[in-house]
Short mmCIF file of C-alpha atoms and ligand atoms in Angstrom, two decimals:
data_model
loop_
_atom_site.label_atom_id
_atom_site.label_comp_id
_atom_site.label_asym_id
_atom_site.label_seq_id
_atom_site.Cartn_x
_atom_site.Cartn_y
_atom_site.Cartn_z
CA MET A 1 -25.30 -3.86 21.09
CA ALA A 2 -25.02 -5.46 24.41
CA ARG A 3 -21.59 -5.91 25.55
CA THR A 4 -20.45 -8.94 27.88
CA ALA A 5 -18.65 -7.83 30.85
CA LEU A 6 -15.26 -8.95 29.11
CA LEU A 7 -15.58 -7.10 26.03
CA ASN A 8 -16.99 -3.90 28.49
CA ILE A 9 -13.33 -4.43 30.31
CA MET A 10 -11.42 -4.56 27.33
CA VAL A 11 -13.22 -1.74 25.27
CA ASN A 12 -12.82 0.66 28.53
CA THR A 13 -9.20 -0.11 29.04
CA VAL A 14 -8.40 0.52 25.68
CA ARG A 15 -10.18 3.64 25.42
CA LYS A 16 -8.81 4.98 28.30
CA VAL A 17 -5.32 4.37 27.59
CA ALA A 18 -5.68 5.75 24.17
CA ARG A 19 -5.98 9.04 25.40
CA GLY A 20 -2.42 9.55 26.24
CA LEU A 21 -1.88 8.16 22.94
CA VAL A 22 -3.42 10.61 21.05
CA ARG A 23 -1.64 13.20 23.25
CA ASP A 24 1.46 11.54 22.08
CA PHE A 25 0.41 11.81 18.48
CA GLY A 26 -0.13 15.57 18.94
CA GLU A 27 3.79 16.03 19.68
CA VAL A 28 5.19 12.99 17.61
CA GLU A 29 8.15 15.21 16.95
CA ASN A 30 9.26 15.03 20.76
CA LEU A 31 8.96 10.84 20.72
CA GLN A 32 12.11 8.79 21.50
CA ILE A 33 12.82 6.24 18.90
CA SER A 34 14.63 3.10 19.15
CA TYR A 35 15.76 1.07 16.60
CA LYS A 36 14.52 -2.80 17.31
CA GLY A 37 16.18 -4.40 13.29
CA PRO A 38 15.92 -3.42 10.13
CA GLN A 39 12.91 -1.20 9.53
CA ASP A 40 11.61 -1.96 13.08
CA PHE A 41 10.94 0.54 15.61
CA VAL A 42 10.06 1.32 19.07
CA THR A 43 8.91 4.71 20.45
CA SER A 44 8.75 5.96 23.79
CA SER A 45 4.96 5.97 23.34
CA ASP A 46 4.64 2.22 22.58
CA LEU A 47 6.42 1.27 25.82
CA ARG A 48 4.10 3.90 27.89
CA ILE A 49 1.23 2.64 26.46
CA GLU A 50 2.10 -0.72 27.03
CA SER A 51 2.86 -0.32 30.36
CA LYS A 52 -0.25 1.51 31.18
CA LEU A 53 -2.47 -1.23 29.54
CA ILE A 54 -0.72 -3.86 31.50
CA GLU A 55 -0.99 -2.03 34.72
CA GLU A 56 -4.90 -1.32 34.16
CA LEU A 57 -5.63 -5.04 33.08
CA ASN A 58 -3.37 -6.47 35.94
CA GLU A 59 -5.77 -4.51 38.34
CA LEU A 60 -8.75 -5.84 36.58
CA ARG A 61 -7.90 -9.61 36.03
CA PRO A 62 -5.17 -10.22 38.56
CA GLY A 63 -3.23 -13.53 37.76
CA TYR A 64 -3.90 -13.39 33.85
CA GLY A 65 -0.69 -13.91 31.55
CA ILE A 66 0.45 -11.19 29.24
CA LEU A 67 2.32 -11.63 25.92
CA SER A 68 3.48 -7.88 24.47
CA GLU A 69 5.19 -6.73 21.62
CA GLU A 70 7.94 -4.70 24.08
CA ALA A 71 7.51 -6.38 27.15
CA GLY A 72 7.15 -10.08 26.27
CA GLU A 73 5.47 -12.89 28.20
CA THR A 74 4.58 -12.81 32.21
CA ILE A 75 3.34 -16.36 33.00
CA GLY A 76 -0.14 -15.76 35.21
CA THR A 77 -0.85 -17.65 38.09
CA ASP A 78 -4.02 -18.00 36.21
CA LYS A 79 -2.75 -20.31 33.52
CA THR A 80 -6.40 -20.30 31.25
CA HIS A 81 -6.10 -16.80 30.35
CA ARG A 82 -3.73 -14.74 28.31
CA TRP A 83 -4.00 -11.35 27.47
CA ILE A 84 -2.07 -10.50 23.75
CA ILE A 85 -1.26 -6.89 23.51
CA ASP A 86 0.16 -4.66 20.34
CA PRO A 87 0.24 -1.33 22.18
CA ILE A 88 0.46 0.51 18.86
CA ASP A 89 0.17 -1.74 15.85
CA GLY A 90 1.73 0.61 12.92
CA THR A 91 4.32 1.98 14.79
CA LEU A 92 5.75 3.48 11.59
CA ASN A 93 3.32 5.28 10.38
CA PHE A 94 2.96 6.53 13.90
CA MET A 95 6.43 7.85 14.00
CA HIS A 96 5.83 9.64 10.63
CA ALA A 97 2.78 11.41 12.03
CA ASN A 98 0.70 9.29 9.58
CA PRO A 99 -2.64 8.54 11.46
CA HIS A 100 -3.16 4.70 10.43
CA PHE A 101 -2.06 2.98 13.43
CA CYS A 102 -3.94 1.17 16.31
CA ILE A 103 -4.06 -0.48 19.64
CA SER A 104 -4.66 -4.00 19.50
CA LEU A 105 -5.91 -6.36 22.50
CA ALA A 106 -6.82 -9.94 22.43
CA LEU A 107 -7.95 -12.33 25.17
CA GLU A 108 -6.92 -15.92 24.91
CA ARG A 109 -8.98 -18.59 26.85
CA GLU A 110 -7.41 -22.06 26.69
CA GLY A 111 -5.26 -21.60 24.06
CA LYS A 112 -8.04 -19.68 22.13
CA ILE A 113 -8.79 -16.45 21.16
CA GLN A 114 -12.03 -15.26 23.03
CA ALA A 115 -12.30 -11.78 22.25
CA GLY A 116 -10.38 -8.85 20.85
CA VAL A 117 -10.62 -5.22 20.45
CA ILE A 118 -8.67 -2.97 17.88
CA TYR A 119 -8.92 0.90 18.25
CA ASN A 120 -7.64 3.81 16.13
CA PRO A 121 -7.85 6.48 18.44
CA ILE A 122 -7.39 9.10 15.62
CA THR A 123 -10.44 8.14 13.65
CA ASP A 124 -12.05 6.90 16.51
CA GLU A 125 -13.05 3.53 14.87
CA LEU A 126 -13.35 0.63 17.52
CA PHE A 127 -13.44 -2.82 16.29
CA GLU A 128 -14.71 -5.41 18.51
CA ALA A 129 -15.11 -9.20 18.59
CA GLU A 130 -15.96 -11.97 20.75
CA ALA A 131 -15.97 -15.91 19.99
CA ASN A 132 -19.25 -17.01 18.26
CA ARG A 133 -21.00 -13.37 19.19
CA GLY A 134 -20.21 -11.64 15.94
CA ALA A 135 -17.81 -8.40 15.04
CA PHE A 136 -18.64 -4.99 15.47
CA LEU A 137 -17.37 -1.70 14.31
CA ASN A 138 -18.46 1.39 16.24
CA ASP A 139 -21.91 -0.92 17.20
CA TYR A 140 -22.32 -1.94 13.56
CA LYS A 141 -22.17 -5.63 12.93
CA LEU A 142 -19.40 -6.55 10.28
CA LYS A 143 -19.63 -8.76 7.15
CA ILE A 144 -16.87 -9.62 5.28
CA SER A 145 -17.00 -9.00 1.66
CA GLY A 146 -18.64 -11.12 -1.05
CA ARG A 147 -16.48 -10.94 -4.08
CA LYS A 148 -15.96 -14.17 -5.62
CA LYS A 149 -13.63 -13.49 -8.43
CA LEU A 150 -10.14 -12.94 -7.75
CA SER A 151 -10.04 -10.14 -10.65
CA ASP A 152 -12.61 -8.14 -8.96
CA THR A 153 -10.62 -7.72 -5.95
CA LEU A 154 -9.03 -5.07 -3.47
CA ILE A 155 -6.11 -7.10 -1.58
CA ALA A 156 -4.09 -5.72 1.51
CA THR A 157 -0.76 -6.88 2.71
CA GLY A 158 2.29 -5.66 4.96
CA ASP A 159 6.02 -5.65 4.64
CA GLY A 160 6.78 -8.70 7.14
CA GLY A 161 7.88 -11.13 4.48
CA LEU A 162 10.37 -8.52 2.71
CA ARG A 163 12.68 -8.97 5.59
CA ASP A 164 12.82 -12.73 5.25
CA ASP A 165 12.87 -13.48 1.36
CA ALA A 166 12.78 -10.20 -0.43
CA ALA A 167 12.38 -12.16 -4.28
CA LEU A 168 9.62 -14.04 -3.14
CA TYR A 169 7.90 -11.36 -1.49
CA TYR A 170 8.31 -9.16 -4.69
CA ARG A 171 7.13 -12.11 -6.70
CA ARG A 172 3.89 -12.58 -4.89
CA LEU A 173 3.24 -8.73 -4.60
CA ALA A 174 3.41 -8.61 -8.81
CA ARG A 175 1.65 -11.29 -9.08
CA ALA A 176 -1.37 -10.11 -7.03
CA GLN A 177 -1.21 -6.66 -8.40
CA ASN A 178 -1.51 -8.46 -11.80
CA ARG A 179 -4.49 -10.53 -10.80
CA THR A 180 -6.56 -8.29 -8.79
CA HIS A 181 -7.84 -4.52 -9.25
CA GLY A 182 -5.08 -3.84 -6.97
CA VAL A 183 -2.99 -4.01 -3.66
CA ARG A 184 -2.91 -1.95 -0.70
CA LEU A 185 -0.02 -1.76 2.09
CA ALA A 186 -1.06 0.51 4.54
CA GLY A 187 1.22 -0.12 7.47
CA ALA A 188 -0.40 -1.86 10.33
CA ALA A 189 -1.75 -5.71 10.27
CA ALA A 190 -4.22 -5.64 12.77
CA LEU A 191 -6.30 -2.78 10.82
CA ASP A 192 -5.98 -4.57 7.63
CA LEU A 193 -7.61 -7.63 9.40
CA ALA A 194 -10.21 -5.17 10.81
CA ASN A 195 -10.86 -3.49 7.49
CA LEU A 196 -10.95 -7.27 5.52
CA ALA A 197 -13.83 -8.01 8.35
CA ALA A 198 -15.34 -4.37 7.51
CA GLY A 199 -15.64 -5.60 3.46
CA ARG A 200 -13.38 -2.76 3.04
CA THR A 201 -10.95 -4.98 1.25
CA ASP A 202 -11.68 -8.61 -0.06
CA GLY A 203 -8.33 -10.49 1.10
CA PHE A 204 -5.23 -10.18 3.14
CA TYR A 205 -2.04 -11.83 3.08
CA GLU A 206 1.08 -11.54 4.76
CA SER A 207 4.14 -13.34 6.37
CA GLY A 208 6.65 -12.87 9.14
CA LEU A 209 3.80 -11.19 11.50
CA LYS A 210 4.07 -11.89 15.00
CA ILE A 211 0.75 -13.08 17.20
CA TRP A 212 0.31 -9.90 18.72
CA ASP A 213 -0.17 -8.48 15.30
CA VAL A 214 -3.06 -10.47 14.29
CA ALA A 215 -4.70 -12.32 17.15
CA ALA A 216 -7.38 -9.97 17.54
CA GLY A 217 -7.68 -9.34 13.87
CA VAL A 218 -7.90 -12.96 12.98
CA LEU A 219 -11.38 -13.23 15.40
CA MET A 220 -12.73 -9.82 13.76
CA VAL A 221 -12.48 -11.68 10.37
CA GLN A 222 -13.88 -14.83 11.53
CA GLU A 223 -16.75 -13.44 13.46
CA ALA A 224 -17.44 -11.27 9.98
CA GLY A 225 -17.95 -14.73 8.17
CA GLY A 226 -14.39 -14.98 6.91
CA THR A 227 -11.72 -17.60 7.30
CA VAL A 228 -8.31 -17.47 7.42
CA MET A 229 -5.36 -19.86 6.76
CA ASP A 230 -1.60 -20.62 6.31
CA ILE A 231 0.10 -18.53 3.37
CA ASP A 232 0.49 -22.25 1.42
CA GLY A 233 -3.26 -23.29 2.19
CA SER A 234 -2.30 -25.08 5.55
CA GLU A 235 -4.49 -24.65 8.98
CA PHE A 236 -3.53 -21.23 10.04
CA ASP A 237 -1.07 -21.14 13.44
CA TYR A 238 -0.84 -17.87 15.25
CA ASN A 239 3.09 -18.74 15.96
CA ASN A 240 4.09 -19.05 12.30
CA GLY A 241 3.34 -15.58 11.19
CA ARG A 242 1.93 -16.44 7.49
CA ILE A 243 -1.34 -15.63 7.18
CA VAL A 244 -4.09 -15.27 4.34
CA ALA A 245 -7.80 -14.22 5.13
CA SER A 246 -10.80 -13.88 2.63
CA ASN A 247 -14.10 -15.22 2.40
CA PRO A 248 -14.21 -18.87 2.03
CA GLU A 249 -14.91 -18.70 -1.77
CA LEU A 250 -12.32 -16.68 -2.79
CA MET A 251 -9.64 -18.56 -0.34
CA PRO A 252 -8.57 -21.16 -2.78
CA GLN A 253 -7.79 -18.72 -5.49
CA ILE A 254 -5.88 -16.60 -3.06
CA VAL A 255 -3.76 -19.22 -1.96
CA GLU A 256 -3.04 -20.54 -5.35
CA MET A 257 -2.00 -16.90 -6.53
CA LEU A 258 0.52 -17.06 -3.88
CA LYS A 259 2.05 -20.35 -4.93
CA ILE A 260 5.41 -19.68 -6.55
C1 LIG B 301 4.24 -4.20 12.13
C2 LIG B 301 2.84 -3.57 11.22
C3 LIG B 301 2.79 -3.71 9.73
C4 LIG B 301 3.49 -5.21 9.38
C5 LIG B 301 4.86 -5.37 10.13
C6 LIG B 301 4.80 -5.28 11.62
P1 LIG B 301 4.22 -2.83 14.62
O1 LIG B 301 3.69 -4.21 13.40
O2 LIG B 301 1.64 -4.56 11.52
O3 LIG B 301 1.84 -3.65 9.13
O4 LIG B 301 3.84 -5.19 8.01
O5 LIG B 301 5.27 -6.69 9.67
O6 LIG B 301 5.78 -5.33 12.31
O7 LIG B 301 5.64 -3.07 14.70
O8 LIG B 301 3.85 -1.74 13.93
O9 LIG B 301 3.52 -3.65 15.48
#
């Protein structure tokens, strides 16, 4: 697969910085951990990886804005481009020596996500997508699953919504368990979306997410032929944290299932 200059930069940067993440994962017992809120942590590795990514990207594309999970927002001199970074999506897994985590990097151009890279350096799975050019996993083109009946599906979700409204969260989870083949809660929203794009699950929903959790993953799903909406069936908005993603035929059935 021929990569554009933009994706080349993104893939090379993520792969380079990920070497440090693999080293840290090997010494996970030495990590410094801080508490951001209920079940919300940041490790010394999140901070180190984030500052390395920012340093590399600033060198390659000076002036671009940056929005990153731990560092927050830096307005660039170039107002049309912004990097959106999650240095470790799945921090809780990482802290527990569970190898299900990734770096997620997206580029926004004039308010639209143009490209995304999601990389798990432990499994060496690299997902990449660029608007109108398709989504790929280690060079293989991705296609979302074609299952059309909710009762035949495997659905992924996360624990984002639990913090906002636990009763609603558990009612939705129970419904999803009862109406599908099953639900998976793996702990990294970016990988949930990438795996959905790869046809490994049939749908994903969550609320309480941040733009850096989903920016690259949403593009991955769209470029693999999927659709993305708000949990209530309205238009998806990166800034409100509520998401449902699946193939277009399943979408109304999942939205209906989540209506409580
Ligand atoms: C978390 C993961 C998790 C989701 C949480 C997120 P982080 O991101 O994406 O799957 O359920 O809501 O906060 O904190 O590991 O970057």
